[in-house]
Amino acid sequence: EIVMTQSPATLSVSPGERATVSCRASQSVSTNLAWYQQKPGQPPRVLIYDVSTRATGFPARFSGSGSGTEFTLTISSLQSEDFAVYYCQQYTAWPLTFGGGTKVEIK
Amino acid sequence: EVQLLESGGGLVQPGESLRLSCAASGFTFSSAVMGWVRQAPGKGLEWVSDISSTGDATFYVDSVRGRFTVSRDNSKNTLNLQMNNLRAEDTALYYCAKRMRSTGGSYDSWGQGTLVTVSS
């Protein structure tokens, strides 16, 4: 099983500031890495897939990068609607696995 | 518009069974890899199971293998999850989700979830 480790667990950021979330895989997942955004009471939404492709509906302030085992989600200038929990997920091999999540909260 | 509507959740006692269903619309269901992802109250996401577009290949997380069975009816655009011998640790919101590509990919559409509570 590929273990996905996210950090930090909680990120306190002021609106307008930059937020960076890290995700590390226990072995290479190639480019089979996605990020999901989840707001309270809602299902997750895919935000980034294939490491760096932004999903429909998300603005350019969201970006993903990395390769192999180290990945990063960056939100360049946090807006109020971006405060949520973010999960990374690898889909290179079953069992599919998620990171533990990063809660981005208002500082 | 893709729609996934789960049903079948409820309160059961340990050892009992439950069958979840997911009604799909808005896309070619018979071409899509489908899956189930769960989320325990206040916790993160856990992948549970996937099924190939034809239903001939199924995949499970170790903790449910042998107790859960995923299936699909492409004639009815329905995904199912038969859950037997339920345990307290199976308590979660169960999401039905569609994978982006016929070969896999991320989950690009999710239902609202159906809540399963296992408690005596």
Tab-separated table of C-alpha atoms in Angstrom:
chain	number	residue	atom	x	y	z
A	1	GLU	CA	0.000	0.000	0.000
A	2	ILE	CA	1.206	3.501	-0.887
A	3	VAL	CA	1.003	5.736	2.169
A	4	MET	CA	0.243	9.398	1.524
A	5	THR	CA	1.454	11.830	4.171
A	6	GLN	CA	0.206	15.407	4.171
A	7	SER	CA	1.598	18.341	6.063
A	8	PRO	CA	0.725	20.384	7.903
A	9	ALA	CA	-2.496	19.038	9.403
A	10	THR	CA	-3.723	22.585	9.948
A	11	LEU	CA	-2.616	25.746	8.197
A	12	SER	CA	-3.648	29.144	9.546
A	13	VAL	CA	-3.493	31.781	6.848
A	14	SER	CA	-4.732	35.329	6.484
A	15	PRO	CA	-6.848	36.231	3.445
A	16	GLY	CA	-4.619	37.325	0.615
A	17	GLU	CA	-1.657	35.300	1.808
A	18	ARG	CA	-0.088	32.289	0.117
A	19	ALA	CA	-0.801	28.768	1.334
A	20	THR	CA	1.305	25.720	0.603
A	21	VAL	CA	0.293	22.154	1.386
A	22	SER	CA	2.679	19.242	1.005
A	23	CYS	CA	1.989	15.617	0.192
A	24	ARG	CA	4.549	12.832	0.271
A	25	ALA	CA	4.056	9.338	-1.126
A	26	SER	CA	5.819	6.310	0.350
A	27	GLN	CA	6.782	5.270	-3.188
A	28	SER	CA	6.573	6.829	-6.605
A	29	VAL	CA	3.064	7.525	-7.910
A	30	SER	CA	4.344	8.927	-11.203
A	31	THR	CA	1.893	11.687	-12.192
A	32	ASN	CA	-1.167	9.938	-10.743
A	33	LEU	CA	-1.827	12.468	-8.023
A	34	ALA	CA	-4.938	14.519	-7.328
A	35	TRP	CA	-5.970	17.161	-4.842
A	36	TYR	CA	-9.515	17.506	-3.529
A	37	GLN	CA	-11.206	20.362	-1.726
A	38	GLN	CA	-13.894	19.614	0.837
A	39	LYS	CA	-16.081	22.157	2.586
A	40	PRO	CA	-18.265	21.344	5.624
A	41	GLY	CA	-21.336	19.300	4.749
A	42	GLN	CA	-20.260	18.824	1.141
A	43	PRO	CA	-18.643	15.983	-0.769
A	44	PRO	CA	-15.079	16.446	-1.957
A	45	ARG	CA	-14.440	18.126	-5.300
A	46	VAL	CA	-11.470	17.363	-7.465
A	47	LEU	CA	-9.311	20.471	-7.588
A	48	ILE	CA	-6.134	19.299	-9.312
A	49	TYR	CA	-5.506	16.038	-11.154
A	50	ASP	CA	-2.499	14.516	-12.863
A	51	VAL	CA	-0.333	16.586	-10.456
A	52	SER	CA	-0.922	19.958	-12.061
A	53	THR	CA	-4.097	20.079	-14.176
A	54	ARG	CA	-6.673	22.332	-12.639
A	55	ALA	CA	-10.237	21.029	-12.670
A	56	THR	CA	-13.083	22.974	-14.240
A	57	GLY	CA	-14.372	25.777	-12.065
A	58	PHE	CA	-11.246	26.464	-10.045
A	59	PRO	CA	-9.336	29.697	-10.581
A	60	ALA	CA	-5.701	30.064	-11.517
A	61	ARG	CA	-4.653	30.901	-7.951
A	62	PHE	CA	-4.689	27.140	-7.347
A	63	SER	CA	-1.697	25.221	-8.663
A	64	GLY	CA	-0.140	21.825	-8.189
A	65	SER	CA	3.403	20.663	-8.707
A	66	GLY	CA	5.786	17.833	-7.995
A	67	SER	CA	6.704	14.410	-9.261
A	68	GLY	CA	7.426	10.931	-8.033
A	69	THR	CA	6.939	11.139	-4.284
A	70	GLU	CA	6.829	14.858	-3.410
A	71	PHE	CA	3.895	17.071	-4.321
A	72	THR	CA	2.692	20.540	-3.454
A	73	LEU	CA	-0.611	22.374	-3.624
A	74	THR	CA	-0.248	26.138	-3.676
A	75	ILE	CA	-2.960	28.726	-3.271
A	76	SER	CA	-1.341	31.981	-4.304
A	77	SER	CA	-3.685	34.444	-2.585
A	78	LEU	CA	-6.262	32.943	-0.289
A	79	GLN	CA	-9.841	34.061	-0.690
A	80	SER	CA	-12.603	33.511	1.854
A	81	GLU	CA	-14.091	30.679	-0.205
A	82	ASP	CA	-10.802	28.754	-0.128
A	83	PHE	CA	-10.952	27.957	3.576
A	84	ALA	CA	-11.605	24.219	3.524
A	85	VAL	CA	-9.942	20.845	3.969
A	86	TYR	CA	-7.631	19.645	1.212
A	87	TYR	CA	-6.731	16.022	0.517
A	88	CYS	CA	-4.178	14.502	-1.807
A	89	GLN	CA	-4.830	11.108	-3.390
A	90	GLN	CA	-2.747	8.706	-5.416
A	91	TYR	CA	-4.384	6.625	-8.122
A	92	THR	CA	-1.369	4.845	-9.533
A	93	ALA	CA	-2.189	1.575	-7.764
A	94	TRP	CA	-4.888	-0.102	-5.732
A	95	PRO	CA	-5.594	0.360	-2.942
A	96	LEU	CA	-6.129	3.977	-3.801
A	97	THR	CA	-5.018	6.081	-0.863
A	98	PHE	CA	-5.664	9.556	0.464
A	99	GLY	CA	-3.565	11.787	2.607
A	100	GLY	CA	-4.875	12.633	6.048
A	101	GLY	CA	-6.052	16.073	5.005
A	102	THR	CA	-4.979	19.663	5.638
A	103	LYS	CA	-7.407	22.109	7.123
A	104	VAL	CA	-6.785	25.605	5.827
A	105	GLU	CA	-8.288	27.982	8.337
A	106	ILE	CA	-8.530	31.716	8.774
A	107	LYS	CA	-5.735	33.238	10.827
B	1	GLU	CA	-24.838	17.177	-15.799
B	2	VAL	CA	-23.433	14.206	-13.922
B	3	GLN	CA	-25.588	13.114	-10.993
B	4	LEU	CA	-24.866	10.418	-8.454
B	5	LEU	CA	-27.511	9.670	-5.859
B	6	GLU	CA	-26.730	7.246	-3.054
B	7	SER	CA	-29.332	5.439	-0.989
B	8	GLY	CA	-29.620	2.572	1.442
B	9	GLY	CA	-27.803	3.890	4.479
B	10	GLY	CA	-29.142	3.525	7.982
B	11	LEU	CA	-28.595	2.292	11.516
B	12	VAL	CA	-27.710	-1.363	11.937
B	13	GLN	CA	-26.270	-3.529	14.679
B	14	PRO	CA	-22.814	-5.096	14.499
B	15	GLY	CA	-22.847	-8.236	12.379
B	16	GLU	CA	-25.807	-7.133	10.294
B	17	SER	CA	-25.912	-6.327	6.598
B	18	LEU	CA	-26.788	-3.328	4.465
B	19	ARG	CA	-26.939	-2.716	0.725
B	20	LEU	CA	-26.057	0.685	-0.665
B	21	SER	CA	-27.060	1.814	-4.132
B	22	CYS	CA	-25.998	4.693	-6.322
B	23	ALA	CA	-28.172	5.877	-9.191
B	24	ALA	CA	-26.122	7.506	-11.925
B	25	SER	CA	-27.159	9.853	-14.700
B	26	GLY	CA	-25.727	12.446	-17.046
B	27	PHE	CA	-22.893	10.333	-18.449
B	28	THR	CA	-22.260	6.990	-20.122
B	29	PHE	CA	-22.340	4.828	-17.020
B	30	SER	CA	-21.312	1.655	-18.827
B	31	SER	CA	-17.989	3.253	-19.792
B	32	ALA	CA	-17.069	4.554	-16.349
B	33	VAL	CA	-14.975	3.065	-13.606
B	34	MET	CA	-16.908	3.639	-10.395
B	35	GLY	CA	-15.983	3.553	-6.758
B	36	TRP	CA	-16.982	3.983	-3.143
B	37	VAL	CA	-15.183	6.259	-0.719
B	38	ARG	CA	-16.142	6.644	2.929
B	39	GLN	CA	-15.621	9.228	5.601
B	40	ALA	CA	-16.032	8.456	9.276
B	41	PRO	CA	-17.533	11.280	11.333
B	42	GLY	CA	-14.982	14.061	11.703
B	43	LYS	CA	-12.308	12.044	9.890
B	44	GLY	CA	-10.611	11.955	6.517
B	45	LEU	CA	-11.410	10.163	3.296
B	46	GLU	CA	-10.886	6.419	2.920
B	47	TRP	CA	-11.154	4.602	-0.386
B	48	VAL	CA	-13.300	1.492	-0.094
B	49	SER	CA	-13.789	-0.132	-3.477
B	50	ASP	CA	-13.648	0.276	-7.253
B	51	ILE	CA	-15.298	-1.634	-10.048
B	52	SER	CA	-14.378	-1.683	-13.718
B	53	SER	CA	-16.792	-0.449	-16.364
B	54	THR	CA	-17.886	-3.966	-17.249
B	55	GLY	CA	-17.963	-5.182	-13.669
B	56	ASP	CA	-15.495	-7.979	-14.251
B	57	ALA	CA	-12.773	-6.428	-12.109
B	58	THR	CA	-13.281	-5.344	-8.509
B	59	PHE	CA	-10.925	-3.894	-5.928
B	60	TYR	CA	-11.217	-3.468	-2.160
B	61	VAL	CA	-9.401	-1.968	0.773
B	62	ASP	CA	-8.110	-4.759	3.006
B	63	SER	CA	-10.396	-3.871	5.911
B	64	VAL	CA	-13.562	-4.693	3.911
B	65	ARG	CA	-12.363	-7.465	1.604
B	66	GLY	CA	-14.442	-10.575	2.168
B	67	ARG	CA	-17.261	-8.607	3.827
B	68	PHE	CA	-18.197	-6.050	1.148
B	69	THR	CA	-19.112	-6.768	-2.469
B	70	VAL	CA	-19.306	-4.093	-5.139
B	71	SER	CA	-21.430	-4.672	-8.221
B	72	ARG	CA	-23.079	-2.717	-10.990
B	73	ASP	CA	-26.038	-2.996	-13.316
B	74	ASN	CA	-25.169	-1.147	-16.508
B	75	SER	CA	-28.695	-1.646	-17.851
B	76	LYS	CA	-30.040	0.347	-14.893
B	77	ASN	CA	-27.118	2.762	-14.418
B	78	THR	CA	-26.766	1.581	-10.855
B	79	LEU	CA	-23.792	0.900	-8.612
B	80	ASN	CA	-24.196	-1.246	-5.499
B	81	LEU	CA	-22.263	-2.050	-2.364
B	82	GLN	CA	-23.364	-5.081	-0.370
B	83	MET	CA	-21.979	-4.785	3.145
B	84	ASN	CA	-22.071	-7.863	5.370
B	85	ASN	CA	-20.878	-8.495	8.907
B	86	LEU	CA	-20.757	-4.787	9.614
B	87	ARG	CA	-18.520	-3.462	12.356
B	88	ALA	CA	-18.558	-0.288	14.403
B	89	GLU	CA	-15.542	0.932	12.441
B	90	ASP	CA	-17.595	0.824	9.233
B	91	THR	CA	-19.643	3.756	10.520
B	92	ALA	CA	-19.197	6.493	7.949
B	93	LEU	CA	-20.708	8.579	5.209
B	94	TYR	CA	-20.382	6.509	2.044
B	95	TYR	CA	-19.839	8.359	-1.203
B	96	CYS	CA	-20.344	6.976	-4.668
B	97	ALA	CA	-17.841	8.457	-7.098
B	98	LYS	CA	-16.964	8.294	-10.762
B	99	ARG	CA	-13.420	8.024	-11.986
B	100	MET	CA	-12.340	10.464	-14.640
B	101	ARG	CA	-11.204	8.016	-17.310
B	102	SER	CA	-12.166	4.584	-18.508
B	103	THR	CA	-8.665	3.571	-17.443
B	104	GLY	CA	-8.868	5.196	-14.026
B	105	GLY	CA	-7.811	8.664	-12.996
B	106	SER	CA	-9.048	10.776	-10.137
B	107	TYR	CA	-12.665	10.898	-8.988
B	108	ASP	CA	-14.269	13.716	-10.949
B	109	SER	CA	-17.844	13.413	-9.672
B	110	TRP	CA	-19.211	12.545	-6.252
B	111	GLY	CA	-22.632	11.950	-4.764
B	112	GLN	CA	-23.813	13.582	-1.559
B	113	GLY	CA	-23.280	10.402	0.406
B	114	THR	CA	-25.395	8.037	2.479
B	115	LEU	CA	-24.761	7.566	6.184
B	116	VAL	CA	-24.131	4.130	7.638
B	117	THR	CA	-24.158	3.787	11.403
B	118	VAL	CA	-23.187	0.512	13.029
B	119	SER	CA	-24.050	0.465	16.703
B	120	SER	CA	-25.708	-1.741	19.264
